[in-house]
Tab-separated table of C-alpha atoms and ligand atoms in Angstrom:
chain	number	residue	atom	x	y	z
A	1	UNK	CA	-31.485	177.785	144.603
A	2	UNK	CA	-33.853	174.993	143.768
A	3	UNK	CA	-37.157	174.741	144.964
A	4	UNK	CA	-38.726	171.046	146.149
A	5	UNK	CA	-42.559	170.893	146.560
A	6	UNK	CA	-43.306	167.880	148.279
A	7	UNK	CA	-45.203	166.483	151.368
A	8	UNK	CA	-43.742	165.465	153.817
A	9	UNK	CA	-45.793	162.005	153.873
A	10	UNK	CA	-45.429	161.720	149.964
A	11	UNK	CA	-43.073	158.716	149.137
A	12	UNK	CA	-42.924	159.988	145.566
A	13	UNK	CA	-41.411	163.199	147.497
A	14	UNK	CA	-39.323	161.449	149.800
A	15	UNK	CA	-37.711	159.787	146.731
A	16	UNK	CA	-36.365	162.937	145.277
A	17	UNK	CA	-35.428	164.129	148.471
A	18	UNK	CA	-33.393	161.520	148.983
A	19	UNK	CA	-31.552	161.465	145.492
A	20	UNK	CA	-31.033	165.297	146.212
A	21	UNK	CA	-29.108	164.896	149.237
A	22	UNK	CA	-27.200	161.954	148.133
A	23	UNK	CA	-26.347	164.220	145.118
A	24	UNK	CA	-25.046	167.387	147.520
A	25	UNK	CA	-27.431	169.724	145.949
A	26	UNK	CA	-29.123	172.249	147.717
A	27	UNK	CA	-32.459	173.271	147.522
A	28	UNK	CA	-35.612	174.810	149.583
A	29	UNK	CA	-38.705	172.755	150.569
A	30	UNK	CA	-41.799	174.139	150.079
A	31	UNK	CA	-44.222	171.811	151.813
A	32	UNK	CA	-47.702	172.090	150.135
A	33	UNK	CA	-50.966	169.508	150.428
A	34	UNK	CA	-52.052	168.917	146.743
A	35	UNK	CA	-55.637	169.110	146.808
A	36	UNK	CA	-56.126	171.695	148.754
A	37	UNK	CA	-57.321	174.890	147.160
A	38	UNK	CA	-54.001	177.059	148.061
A	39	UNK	CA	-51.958	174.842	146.128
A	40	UNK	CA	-49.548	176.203	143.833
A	41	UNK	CA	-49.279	173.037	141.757
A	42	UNK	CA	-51.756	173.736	139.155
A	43	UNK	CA	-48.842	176.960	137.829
A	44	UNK	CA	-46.455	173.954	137.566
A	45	UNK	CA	-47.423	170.682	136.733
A	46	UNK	CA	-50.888	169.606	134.486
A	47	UNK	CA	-50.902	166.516	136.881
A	48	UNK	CA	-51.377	168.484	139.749
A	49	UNK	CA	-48.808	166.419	141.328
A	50	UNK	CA	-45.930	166.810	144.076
A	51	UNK	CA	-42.880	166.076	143.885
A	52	UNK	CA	-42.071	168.922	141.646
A	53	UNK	CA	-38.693	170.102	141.122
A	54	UNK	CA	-38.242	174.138	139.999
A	55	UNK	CA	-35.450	175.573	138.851
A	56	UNK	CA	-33.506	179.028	139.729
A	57	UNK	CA	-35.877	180.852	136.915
A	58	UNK	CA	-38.276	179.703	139.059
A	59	UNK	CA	-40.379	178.943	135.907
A	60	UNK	CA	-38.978	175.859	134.535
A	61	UNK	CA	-40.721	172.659	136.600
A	62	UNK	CA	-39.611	169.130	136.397
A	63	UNK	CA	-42.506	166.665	137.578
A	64	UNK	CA	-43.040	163.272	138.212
A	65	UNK	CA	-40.708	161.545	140.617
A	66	UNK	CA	-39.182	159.048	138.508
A	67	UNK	CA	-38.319	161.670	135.460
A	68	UNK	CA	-36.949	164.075	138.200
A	69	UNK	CA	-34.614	161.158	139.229
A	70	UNK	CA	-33.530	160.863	135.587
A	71	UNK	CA	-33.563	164.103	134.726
A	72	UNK	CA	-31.069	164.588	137.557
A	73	UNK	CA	-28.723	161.671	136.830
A	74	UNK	CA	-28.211	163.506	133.105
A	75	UNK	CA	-27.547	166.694	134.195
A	76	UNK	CA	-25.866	165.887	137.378
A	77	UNK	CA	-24.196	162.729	137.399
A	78	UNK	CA	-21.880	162.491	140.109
A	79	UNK	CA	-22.041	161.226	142.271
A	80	UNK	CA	-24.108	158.333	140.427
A	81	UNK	CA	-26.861	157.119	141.782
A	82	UNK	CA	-27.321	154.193	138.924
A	83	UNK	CA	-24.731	151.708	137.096
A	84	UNK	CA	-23.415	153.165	133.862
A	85	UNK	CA	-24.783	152.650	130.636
A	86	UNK	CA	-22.230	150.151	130.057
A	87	UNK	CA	-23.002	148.013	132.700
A	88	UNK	CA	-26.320	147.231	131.149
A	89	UNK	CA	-27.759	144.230	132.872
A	90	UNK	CA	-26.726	146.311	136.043
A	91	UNK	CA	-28.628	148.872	135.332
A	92	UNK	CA	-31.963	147.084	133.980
A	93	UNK	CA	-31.731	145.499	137.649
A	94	UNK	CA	-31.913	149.003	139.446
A	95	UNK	CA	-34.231	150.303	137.084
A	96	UNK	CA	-36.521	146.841	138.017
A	97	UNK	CA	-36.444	147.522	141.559
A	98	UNK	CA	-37.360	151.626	141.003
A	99	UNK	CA	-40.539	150.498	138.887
A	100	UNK	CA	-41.213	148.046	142.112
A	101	UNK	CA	-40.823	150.558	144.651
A	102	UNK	CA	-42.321	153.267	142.471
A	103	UNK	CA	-45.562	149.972	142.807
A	104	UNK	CA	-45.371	149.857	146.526
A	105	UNK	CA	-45.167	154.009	146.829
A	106	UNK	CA	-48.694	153.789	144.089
A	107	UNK	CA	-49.942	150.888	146.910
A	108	UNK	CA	-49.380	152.794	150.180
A	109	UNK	CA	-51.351	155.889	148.470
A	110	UNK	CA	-53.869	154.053	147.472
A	111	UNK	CA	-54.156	152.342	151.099
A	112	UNK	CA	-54.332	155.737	152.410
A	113	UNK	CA	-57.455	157.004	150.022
A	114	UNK	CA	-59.068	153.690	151.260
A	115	UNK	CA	-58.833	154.561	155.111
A	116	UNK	CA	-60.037	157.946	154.027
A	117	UNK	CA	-63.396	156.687	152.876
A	118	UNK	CA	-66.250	156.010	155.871
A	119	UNK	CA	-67.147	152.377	154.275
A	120	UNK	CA	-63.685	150.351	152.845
A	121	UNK	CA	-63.494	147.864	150.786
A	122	UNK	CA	-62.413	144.464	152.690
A	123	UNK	CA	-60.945	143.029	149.575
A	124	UNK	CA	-59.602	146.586	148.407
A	125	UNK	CA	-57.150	146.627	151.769
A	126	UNK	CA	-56.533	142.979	151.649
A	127	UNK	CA	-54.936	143.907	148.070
A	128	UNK	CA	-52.780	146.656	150.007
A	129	UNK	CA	-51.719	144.503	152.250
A	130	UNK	CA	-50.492	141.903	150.433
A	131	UNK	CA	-48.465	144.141	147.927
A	132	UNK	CA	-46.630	146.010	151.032
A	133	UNK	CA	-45.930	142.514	152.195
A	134	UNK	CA	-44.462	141.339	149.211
A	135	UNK	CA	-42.438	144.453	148.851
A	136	UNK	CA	-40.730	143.096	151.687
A	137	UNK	CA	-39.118	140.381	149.495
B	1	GSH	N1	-46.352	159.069	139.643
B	1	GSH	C1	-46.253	160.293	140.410
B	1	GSH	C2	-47.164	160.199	141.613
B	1	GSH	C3	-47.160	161.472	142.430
B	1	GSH	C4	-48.350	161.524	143.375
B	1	GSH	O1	-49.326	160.770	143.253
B	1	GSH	N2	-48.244	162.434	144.339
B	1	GSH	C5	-49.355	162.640	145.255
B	1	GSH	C6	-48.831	162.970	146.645
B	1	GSH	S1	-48.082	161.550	147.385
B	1	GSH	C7	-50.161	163.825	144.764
B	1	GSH	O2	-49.606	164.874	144.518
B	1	GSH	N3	-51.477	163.658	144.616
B	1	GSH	C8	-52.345	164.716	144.209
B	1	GSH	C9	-53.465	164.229	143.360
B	1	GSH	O3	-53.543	163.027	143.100
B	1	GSH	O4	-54.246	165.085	142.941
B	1	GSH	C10	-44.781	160.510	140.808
B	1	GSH	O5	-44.044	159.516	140.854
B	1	GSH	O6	-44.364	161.669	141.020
Protein backbone atom coordinates (compact mmCIF):
# COMPACT_ATOMS: atom_id res chain seq x y z
CA UNK A 1 0.00 0.00 0.00
CA UNK A 2 0.85 3.64 -0.34
CA UNK A 3 2.29 5.61 2.19
CA UNK A 4 1.02 9.55 2.82
CA UNK A 5 3.32 11.74 5.02
CA UNK A 6 1.49 14.65 5.88
CA UNK A 7 0.36 16.80 8.91
CA UNK A 8 -2.51 16.83 9.87
CA UNK A 9 -2.69 20.85 9.89
CA UNK A 10 -0.79 20.95 6.45
CA UNK A 11 -3.26 22.23 3.70
CA UNK A 12 -0.71 21.14 1.10
CA UNK A 13 -1.43 17.59 2.89
CA UNK A 14 -4.97 17.90 3.20
CA UNK A 15 -5.03 18.48 -0.60
CA UNK A 16 -3.69 15.13 -1.51
CA UNK A 17 -5.66 13.57 0.99
CA UNK A 18 -8.50 14.66 -0.40
CA UNK A 19 -7.75 13.77 -4.17
CA UNK A 20 -6.81 10.25 -2.68
CA UNK A 21 -10.06 9.50 -1.30
CA UNK A 22 -12.03 10.97 -4.04
CA UNK A 23 -9.85 8.66 -6.23
CA UNK A 24 -10.72 5.25 -3.97
CA UNK A 25 -7.14 4.59 -3.35
CA UNK A 26 -5.89 3.34 -0.31
CA UNK A 27 -3.05 4.28 1.50
CA UNK A 28 -1.41 4.65 5.21
CA UNK A 29 -0.80 8.03 6.92
CA UNK A 30 2.21 8.53 8.48
CA UNK A 31 1.81 11.77 10.39
CA UNK A 32 5.28 13.44 10.84
CA UNK A 33 6.18 17.36 11.93
CA UNK A 34 8.80 18.51 9.29
CA UNK A 35 11.28 20.27 11.18
CA UNK A 36 11.64 18.33 13.79
CA UNK A 37 14.80 16.31 14.05
CA UNK A 38 12.99 12.67 13.79
CA UNK A 39 11.73 13.47 10.53
CA UNK A 40 12.03 11.07 7.88
CA UNK A 41 11.65 13.63 5.10
CA UNK A 42 15.16 14.41 4.42
CA UNK A 43 15.38 10.15 2.87
CA UNK A 44 12.57 11.40 0.56
CA UNK A 45 12.25 14.69 -0.62
CA UNK A 46 15.44 17.50 -1.05
CA UNK A 47 12.68 20.07 -0.03
CA UNK A 48 12.21 18.62 3.13
CA UNK A 49 8.62 18.96 2.52
CA UNK A 50 5.24 17.03 3.44
CA UNK A 51 2.95 16.01 1.55
CA UNK A 52 4.97 13.21 0.18
CA UNK A 53 3.50 10.41 -1.57
CA UNK A 54 5.65 6.79 -1.49
CA UNK A 55 5.06 4.09 -3.38
CA UNK A 56 4.76 0.12 -2.58
CA UNK A 57 8.83 -0.09 -3.14
CA UNK A 58 8.70 2.13 -0.55
CA UNK A 59 11.62 3.95 -2.30
CA UNK A 60 10.09 5.82 -5.05
CA UNK A 61 8.65 9.42 -3.47
CA UNK A 62 6.44 11.80 -5.25
CA UNK A 63 6.62 15.42 -3.59
CA UNK A 64 5.10 18.55 -3.83
CA UNK A 65 1.35 18.71 -3.56
CA UNK A 66 0.42 20.03 -6.79
CA UNK A 67 2.78 17.41 -8.90
CA UNK A 68 1.33 14.60 -6.63
CA UNK A 69 -2.16 15.78 -7.83
CA UNK A 70 -0.91 15.51 -11.42
CA UNK A 71 1.05 12.81 -11.13
CA UNK A 72 -2.07 11.01 -9.92
CA UNK A 73 -4.55 12.22 -12.56
CA UNK A 74 -1.91 10.46 -15.29
CA UNK A 75 -1.58 7.40 -13.77
CA UNK A 76 -4.93 7.12 -12.26
CA UNK A 77 -7.49 8.88 -14.03
CA UNK A 78 -10.75 7.79 -13.05
CA UNK A 79 -12.46 8.91 -11.59
CA UNK A 80 -11.27 12.49 -12.93
CA UNK A 81 -10.72 14.97 -10.83
CA UNK A 82 -10.06 17.73 -13.81
CA UNK A 83 -11.86 18.46 -17.33
CA UNK A 84 -10.23 16.58 -20.18
CA UNK A 85 -7.65 17.80 -22.28
CA UNK A 86 -10.17 18.54 -24.77
CA UNK A 87 -12.13 20.71 -22.88
CA UNK A 88 -9.32 23.19 -22.73
CA UNK A 89 -10.68 26.46 -21.52
CA UNK A 90 -12.30 24.10 -18.83
CA UNK A 91 -9.45 22.98 -17.69
CA UNK A 92 -7.19 26.30 -17.67
CA UNK A 93 -10.19 27.45 -15.28
CA UNK A 94 -9.55 24.57 -12.67
CA UNK A 95 -6.02 24.76 -13.04
CA UNK A 96 -6.55 28.89 -12.19
CA UNK A 97 -8.36 28.22 -9.14
CA UNK A 98 -5.58 25.26 -7.90
CA UNK A 99 -2.69 27.96 -8.38
CA UNK A 100 -5.20 30.33 -6.16
CA UNK A 101 -5.82 27.97 -3.53
CA UNK A 102 -2.32 26.53 -3.75
CA UNK A 103 -1.78 31.04 -2.86
CA UNK A 104 -4.13 30.98 0.04
CA UNK A 105 -2.59 27.36 1.44
CA UNK A 106 1.31 29.49 0.90
CA UNK A 107 -0.78 32.56 2.94
CA UNK A 108 -2.21 30.60 5.89
CA UNK A 109 1.50 29.08 6.42
CA UNK A 110 2.98 32.00 6.30
CA UNK A 111 0.30 33.53 8.88
CA UNK A 112 1.17 30.75 11.06
CA UNK A 113 5.25 31.40 11.05
CA UNK A 114 4.15 35.04 11.86
CA UNK A 115 2.14 34.12 15.14
CA UNK A 116 5.10 31.93 15.87
CA UNK A 117 7.50 34.82 16.23
CA UNK A 118 7.39 36.88 19.88
CA UNK A 119 7.31 40.45 17.93
CA UNK A 120 4.88 40.31 14.43
CA UNK A 121 4.84 42.34 11.91
CA UNK A 122 1.48 44.59 11.90
CA UNK A 123 1.65 45.06 8.20
CA UNK A 124 3.01 41.36 7.66
CA UNK A 125 -0.60 39.95 9.19
CA UNK A 126 -2.58 42.69 7.68
CA UNK A 127 -1.17 41.11 4.26
CA UNK A 128 -2.54 37.60 5.59
CA UNK A 129 -5.52 38.81 6.24
CA UNK A 130 -6.46 40.37 3.36
CA UNK A 131 -5.39 37.43 0.99
CA UNK A 132 -7.60 34.82 3.17
CA UNK A 133 -10.32 37.37 2.71
CA UNK A 134 -10.11 37.62 -0.80
CA UNK A 135 -9.88 33.91 -1.16
CA UNK A 136 -13.30 34.09 -0.11
CA UNK A 137 -14.33 35.54 -3.51
N1 LIG B 1 4.65 23.85 -2.29
C1 LIG B 1 4.68 22.76 -1.35
C2 LIG B 1 4.56 23.31 0.06
C3 LIG B 1 4.65 22.22 1.10
C4 LIG B 1 4.94 22.80 2.48
O1 LIG B 1 5.34 23.96 2.64
N2 LIG B 1 4.71 21.96 3.49
C5 LIG B 1 5.03 22.37 4.84
C6 LIG B 1 4.01 21.79 5.81
S1 LIG B 1 2.44 22.57 5.62
C7 LIG B 1 6.39 21.81 5.20
O2 LIG B 1 6.62 20.63 5.04
N3 LIG B 1 7.30 22.66 5.69
C8 LIG B 1 8.60 22.25 6.11
C9 LIG B 1 9.63 23.27 5.83
O3 LIG B 1 9.30 24.33 5.29
O4 LIG B 1 10.79 22.98 6.13
C10 LIG B 1 3.55 21.77 -1.69
O5 LIG B 1 2.58 22.21 -2.32
O6 LIG B 1 3.66 20.57 -1.37
Amino acid sequence: MWTLISATPSPYARKVRIALAEKGIPFTLQTEVPWDGTTVLPNYNPLEKLPVLILDDGKTAIWESHYILEWLEAKHPEPALLPPLSEVDDRLFAKKVEVLCDGVCDALVLCFFEKQRESQSKEWMARCAKLKQRSKC
